[in-house]
Amino acid sequence: MGNTFKYSKEIQDKGIAKWGHLVMYNHENLIDIALSNGGKILSDDGKKVLINSKEWVDSWNFVRQQIFENKTTKIESGGQGWEYWYRTIDDVMNGEAMSYTGSSGDKGDLDFTKISSLPQPGLNGNPGKPVAGAHSLLVPAAASEEQQKAAYEWIAYFTSPEVSAKWSEKIGYIPVRKSAADVAEYKKFIEENPYAGVPYEQAMHASPAFIDPTDGKITDALSIAADKVELQNIDAKTALDEAAKTAQAALDEINK
């Protein structure tokens, strides 16, 4: 990650692009960077919040410095819904920025004749540990028996190896079942388009999604801190100390 910003400066100095590497706005991406610097959200026993440790402060300040001091990057924020996300992608695809950190689900919106894809790197010699999350397909219990049967049949179709493989090709997310990797057409697609195999490669060493035991209070505290660091140029230690205090109080409440 450090080299990313070193080369970002070179890109700017040579006039190749206005910005170097763009960090995607929001707390989730800053969490990825902290975890990839050796940080942890909670202690192993689940009783102590660790979001203001040196690993967190150093990594978040590293990003803040690139935005406000070194000015090798910028943060696209605001707008409706996912507008900030697609503006970031556009910055890269239009040649205004060199690269960005995003989601494997972006791959359907990217032109891989112009760019490539790599797993998220670690920081300070640590392995990259960005979060790999998953979504679920559910059938409401309130649905009628006929509706439940229809829903099951659709889920079975969508998660079949062949359809899951086609979905992955178009969208970029990892297929929902391992057997999709055995589909001949998908194997050929990965061989011809190496970028498409990167999400699976990254998932092999990623961090599991954080399940907030405080019903969102820890995550909310991190979201507020991220805005302070990315948008207001507030030192990460100040922002994360405040977040940790709020988060620890919420955690202590459920551990009484």
Tab-separated table of C-alpha atoms in Angstrom:
chain	number	residue	atom	x	y	z
A	1	MET	CA	0.000	0.000	0.000
A	2	GLY	CA	2.880	2.332	0.772
A	3	ASN	CA	4.314	1.752	-2.707
A	4	THR	CA	0.887	2.495	-4.176
A	5	PHE	CA	1.098	6.051	-2.908
A	6	LYS	CA	4.764	6.356	-3.783
A	7	TYR	CA	3.908	5.551	-7.381
A	8	SER	CA	0.859	7.800	-7.165
A	9	LYS	CA	3.230	10.730	-6.654
A	10	GLU	CA	5.288	9.635	-9.651
A	11	ILE	CA	2.128	9.419	-11.762
A	12	GLN	CA	1.277	12.994	-10.786
A	13	ASP	CA	4.797	14.338	-11.258
A	14	LYS	CA	4.978	12.856	-14.764
A	15	GLY	CA	1.593	14.298	-15.670
A	16	ILE	CA	0.109	10.880	-16.450
A	17	ALA	CA	-2.976	11.449	-14.290
A	18	LYS	CA	-4.298	14.093	-11.917
A	19	TRP	CA	-4.635	11.592	-9.062
A	20	GLY	CA	-2.851	8.410	-8.111
A	21	HIS	CA	-4.616	5.641	-6.259
A	22	LEU	CA	-8.118	6.443	-4.970
A	23	VAL	CA	-9.382	4.995	-1.699
A	24	MET	CA	-13.107	4.337	-1.880
A	25	TYR	CA	-15.109	6.488	0.556
A	26	ASN	CA	-16.677	4.970	3.684
A	27	HIS	CA	-15.640	3.224	6.866
A	28	GLU	CA	-15.716	-0.253	5.345
A	29	ASN	CA	-12.728	0.458	3.127
A	30	LEU	CA	-10.788	2.053	5.974
A	31	ILE	CA	-11.548	-1.018	8.088
A	32	ASP	CA	-10.058	-3.176	5.314
A	33	ILE	CA	-6.884	-1.103	5.430
A	34	ALA	CA	-6.636	-1.311	9.227
A	35	LEU	CA	-7.091	-5.094	9.189
A	36	SER	CA	-4.452	-5.257	6.459
A	37	ASN	CA	-2.095	-3.423	8.803
A	38	GLY	CA	-2.464	-6.098	11.481
A	39	GLY	CA	-5.376	-4.443	13.314
A	40	LYS	CA	-8.317	-6.170	14.986
A	41	ILE	CA	-11.769	-4.850	15.848
A	42	LEU	CA	-12.235	-6.757	19.111
A	43	SER	CA	-9.994	-8.707	21.458
A	44	ASP	CA	-10.124	-12.490	21.161
A	45	ASP	CA	-12.439	-12.741	24.171
A	46	GLY	CA	-14.801	-10.198	22.623
A	47	LYS	CA	-14.654	-7.841	25.618
A	48	LYS	CA	-12.324	-5.060	24.495
A	49	VAL	CA	-12.584	-2.726	21.516
A	50	LEU	CA	-9.250	-2.370	19.711
A	51	ILE	CA	-10.146	0.192	17.057
A	52	ASN	CA	-7.812	2.869	18.434
A	53	SER	CA	-4.710	0.670	18.483
A	54	LYS	CA	-1.515	1.757	16.723
A	55	GLU	CA	-2.370	-0.441	13.740
A	56	TRP	CA	-5.643	1.429	13.229
A	57	VAL	CA	-4.306	4.908	13.909
A	58	ASP	CA	-1.279	4.508	11.642
A	59	SER	CA	-3.265	3.106	8.706
A	60	TRP	CA	-6.086	5.661	8.906
A	61	ASN	CA	-3.626	8.527	9.273
A	62	PHE	CA	-1.723	7.161	6.292
A	63	VAL	CA	-4.839	7.625	4.158
A	64	ARG	CA	-5.624	11.037	5.691
A	65	GLN	CA	-2.122	12.257	4.876
A	66	GLN	CA	-2.437	11.182	1.241
A	67	ILE	CA	-5.692	13.147	0.957
A	68	PHE	CA	-4.838	16.370	2.789
A	69	GLU	CA	-1.040	16.603	2.970
A	70	ASN	CA	0.548	14.729	0.069
A	71	LYS	CA	-2.563	15.267	-2.071
A	72	THR	CA	-1.952	12.143	-4.136
A	73	THR	CA	-5.580	11.089	-3.793
A	74	LYS	CA	-9.064	12.443	-3.202
A	75	ILE	CA	-12.291	11.122	-1.718
A	76	GLU	CA	-15.458	11.063	-3.780
A	77	SER	CA	-18.363	11.416	-1.338
A	78	GLY	CA	-21.944	12.613	-1.251
A	79	GLY	CA	-24.683	12.306	-3.817
A	80	GLN	CA	-27.569	9.880	-3.786
A	81	GLY	CA	-27.122	6.209	-3.014
A	82	TRP	CA	-24.042	4.764	-4.689
A	83	GLU	CA	-23.255	7.929	-6.644
A	84	TYR	CA	-19.926	8.447	-4.859
A	85	TRP	CA	-18.913	4.886	-5.733
A	86	TYR	CA	-19.558	5.249	-9.446
A	87	ARG	CA	-17.878	8.661	-9.550
A	88	THR	CA	-14.751	6.990	-8.184
A	89	ILE	CA	-14.914	4.326	-10.882
A	90	ASP	CA	-15.452	7.006	-13.529
A	91	ASP	CA	-12.366	8.889	-12.326
A	92	VAL	CA	-10.276	5.825	-13.167
A	93	MET	CA	-12.011	4.842	-16.387
A	94	ASN	CA	-11.794	8.440	-17.666
A	95	GLY	CA	-8.062	8.591	-16.957
A	96	GLU	CA	-8.286	11.185	-14.187
A	97	ALA	CA	-6.915	8.708	-11.623
A	98	MET	CA	-4.513	5.788	-11.832
A	99	SER	CA	-6.415	3.166	-9.852
A	100	TYR	CA	-8.839	2.636	-6.984
A	101	THR	CA	-9.813	0.206	-4.243
A	102	GLY	CA	-13.324	-1.101	-4.789
A	103	SER	CA	-15.395	-4.268	-4.881
A	104	SER	CA	-15.225	-7.428	-6.952
A	105	GLY	CA	-18.813	-6.588	-7.895
A	106	ASP	CA	-17.514	-3.582	-9.857
A	107	LYS	CA	-16.087	-5.804	-12.550
A	108	GLY	CA	-19.199	-5.578	-14.711
A	109	ASP	CA	-18.676	-1.788	-14.914
A	110	LEU	CA	-14.975	-1.872	-15.755
A	111	ASP	CA	-13.095	-2.087	-19.032
A	112	PHE	CA	-10.316	-4.620	-18.621
A	113	THR	CA	-8.767	-3.685	-21.927
A	114	LYS	CA	-7.610	-0.557	-20.063
A	115	ILE	CA	-7.031	-1.732	-16.492
A	116	SER	CA	-6.314	-4.882	-14.495
A	117	SER	CA	-7.159	-6.212	-11.037
A	118	LEU	CA	-5.062	-7.285	-8.055
A	119	PRO	CA	-5.786	-8.458	-4.497
A	120	GLN	CA	-5.735	-5.656	-1.936
A	121	PRO	CA	-2.188	-5.374	-0.551
A	122	GLY	CA	-1.176	-5.268	3.086
A	123	LEU	CA	0.481	-2.395	4.908
A	124	ASN	CA	3.887	-2.360	6.627
A	125	GLY	CA	4.695	-5.941	5.683
A	126	ASN	CA	1.359	-7.340	6.866
A	127	PRO	CA	-0.769	-9.569	4.614
A	128	GLY	CA	-3.808	-8.063	2.939
A	129	LYS	CA	-6.862	-8.935	5.048
A	130	PRO	CA	-9.845	-7.068	3.544
A	131	VAL	CA	-13.280	-8.259	4.607
A	132	ALA	CA	-15.028	-10.879	2.487
A	133	GLY	CA	-18.756	-10.836	3.147
A	134	ALA	CA	-21.667	-12.857	1.838
A	135	HIS	CA	-25.351	-12.335	1.113
A	136	SER	CA	-28.189	-14.789	1.612
A	137	LEU	CA	-31.202	-15.944	-0.356
A	138	LEU	CA	-34.147	-16.478	1.988
A	139	VAL	CA	-37.758	-17.579	1.709
A	140	PRO	CA	-40.098	-15.748	4.142
A	141	ALA	CA	-42.039	-18.064	6.441
A	142	ALA	CA	-45.120	-15.936	5.797
A	143	ALA	CA	-45.126	-16.908	2.116
A	144	SER	CA	-47.726	-19.411	0.953
A	145	GLU	CA	-46.717	-23.013	0.315
A	146	GLU	CA	-46.964	-22.398	-3.421
A	147	GLN	CA	-44.790	-19.285	-3.165
A	148	GLN	CA	-42.244	-21.105	-1.019
A	149	LYS	CA	-41.996	-23.901	-3.579
A	150	ALA	CA	-41.559	-21.402	-6.427
A	151	ALA	CA	-38.935	-19.497	-4.465
A	152	TYR	CA	-37.022	-22.704	-3.732
A	153	GLU	CA	-37.033	-23.665	-7.387
A	154	TRP	CA	-35.725	-20.224	-8.380
A	155	ILE	CA	-32.972	-20.355	-5.725
A	156	ALA	CA	-31.993	-23.844	-6.884
A	157	TYR	CA	-31.785	-22.553	-10.460
A	158	PHE	CA	-29.821	-19.419	-9.586
A	159	THR	CA	-27.304	-21.284	-7.425
A	160	SER	CA	-26.759	-24.109	-9.902
A	161	PRO	CA	-23.107	-24.389	-10.992
A	162	GLU	CA	-23.791	-23.256	-14.553
A	163	VAL	CA	-25.906	-20.212	-13.682
A	164	SER	CA	-23.672	-19.247	-10.761
A	165	ALA	CA	-20.681	-19.327	-13.108
A	166	LYS	CA	-22.422	-17.135	-15.707
A	167	TRP	CA	-23.455	-14.692	-12.965
A	168	SER	CA	-19.863	-14.491	-11.738
A	169	GLU	CA	-18.595	-13.811	-15.264
A	170	LYS	CA	-20.975	-10.885	-15.718
A	171	ILE	CA	-20.869	-9.359	-12.227
A	172	GLY	CA	-17.474	-10.232	-10.782
A	173	TYR	CA	-18.542	-11.695	-7.457
A	174	ILE	CA	-17.312	-15.152	-6.499
A	175	PRO	CA	-19.621	-18.009	-7.607
A	176	VAL	CA	-21.884	-19.132	-4.788
A	177	ARG	CA	-20.749	-22.750	-4.941
A	178	LYS	CA	-17.389	-24.441	-5.460
A	179	SER	CA	-18.703	-26.702	-8.204
A	180	ALA	CA	-19.012	-23.662	-10.470
A	181	ALA	CA	-15.228	-23.791	-10.788
A	182	ASP	CA	-15.633	-27.125	-12.594
A	183	VAL	CA	-17.849	-25.666	-15.328
A	184	ALA	CA	-15.752	-25.853	-18.514
A	185	GLU	CA	-16.876	-22.479	-19.869
A	186	TYR	CA	-16.059	-20.788	-16.558
A	187	LYS	CA	-12.621	-22.401	-16.376
A	188	LYS	CA	-11.883	-21.103	-19.858
A	189	PHE	CA	-13.164	-17.634	-18.941
A	190	ILE	CA	-10.835	-17.426	-15.925
A	191	GLU	CA	-7.871	-18.586	-18.004
A	192	GLU	CA	-8.559	-15.971	-20.678
A	193	ASN	CA	-9.421	-13.225	-18.170
A	194	PRO	CA	-7.088	-13.525	-15.151
A	195	TYR	CA	-8.671	-10.484	-13.464
A	196	ALA	CA	-11.811	-12.575	-12.909
A	197	GLY	CA	-9.954	-14.970	-10.613
A	198	VAL	CA	-8.696	-12.262	-8.274
A	199	PRO	CA	-11.773	-12.138	-5.961
A	200	TYR	CA	-11.461	-15.867	-5.218
A	201	GLU	CA	-7.715	-15.525	-4.699
A	202	GLN	CA	-8.278	-12.668	-2.240
A	203	ALA	CA	-11.051	-14.499	-0.392
A	204	MET	CA	-8.585	-17.245	0.537
A	205	HIS	CA	-6.823	-14.882	2.966
A	206	ALA	CA	-9.549	-12.323	3.655
A	207	SER	CA	-11.091	-11.381	7.006
A	208	PRO	CA	-14.559	-12.704	7.833
A	209	ALA	CA	-17.333	-10.113	7.948
A	210	PHE	CA	-17.641	-8.447	11.358
A	211	ILE	CA	-20.826	-9.321	13.219
A	212	ASP	CA	-21.414	-6.333	15.478
A	213	PRO	CA	-22.562	-7.670	18.885
A	214	THR	CA	-23.865	-4.218	19.853
A	215	ASP	CA	-26.480	-4.121	17.101
A	216	GLY	CA	-24.525	-1.618	15.029
A	217	LYS	CA	-23.131	0.762	17.645
A	218	ILE	CA	-19.484	-0.193	16.995
A	219	THR	CA	-19.974	0.065	13.247
A	220	ASP	CA	-21.729	3.426	13.606
A	221	ALA	CA	-18.860	4.754	15.714
A	222	LEU	CA	-16.402	3.709	13.009
A	223	SER	CA	-18.527	5.361	10.323
A	224	ILE	CA	-18.495	8.664	12.204
A	225	ALA	CA	-14.730	8.405	12.753
A	226	ALA	CA	-14.138	7.661	9.068
A	227	ASP	CA	-15.954	10.826	8.018
A	228	LYS	CA	-13.839	12.843	10.426
A	229	VAL	CA	-10.613	11.412	9.004
A	230	GLU	CA	-11.509	11.365	5.296
A	231	LEU	CA	-13.605	14.516	5.030
A	232	GLN	CA	-12.567	16.778	7.914
A	233	ASN	CA	-8.815	16.067	8.183
A	234	ILE	CA	-9.110	15.178	11.865
A	235	ASP	CA	-6.172	13.149	13.167
A	236	ALA	CA	-6.995	9.442	13.246
A	237	LYS	CA	-5.998	9.065	16.906
A	238	THR	CA	-8.493	11.728	17.969
A	239	ALA	CA	-11.273	10.288	15.808
A	240	LEU	CA	-10.612	6.670	16.758
A	241	ASP	CA	-10.173	7.396	20.478
A	242	GLU	CA	-13.650	8.938	20.441
A	243	ALA	CA	-15.029	6.004	18.470
A	244	ALA	CA	-13.415	3.489	20.799
A	245	LYS	CA	-14.903	5.198	23.861
A	246	THR	CA	-18.415	5.051	22.380
A	247	ALA	CA	-17.945	1.498	21.106
A	248	GLN	CA	-16.490	0.212	24.381
A	249	ALA	CA	-19.418	1.630	26.368
A	250	ALA	CA	-21.818	-0.191	24.051
A	251	LEU	CA	-19.840	-3.418	24.314
A	252	ASP	CA	-19.635	-3.187	28.125
A	253	GLU	CA	-23.406	-2.779	28.222
A	254	ILE	CA	-24.033	-6.154	26.602
A	255	ASN	CA	-21.259	-7.880	28.566
A	256	LYS	CA	-22.672	-6.983	31.990
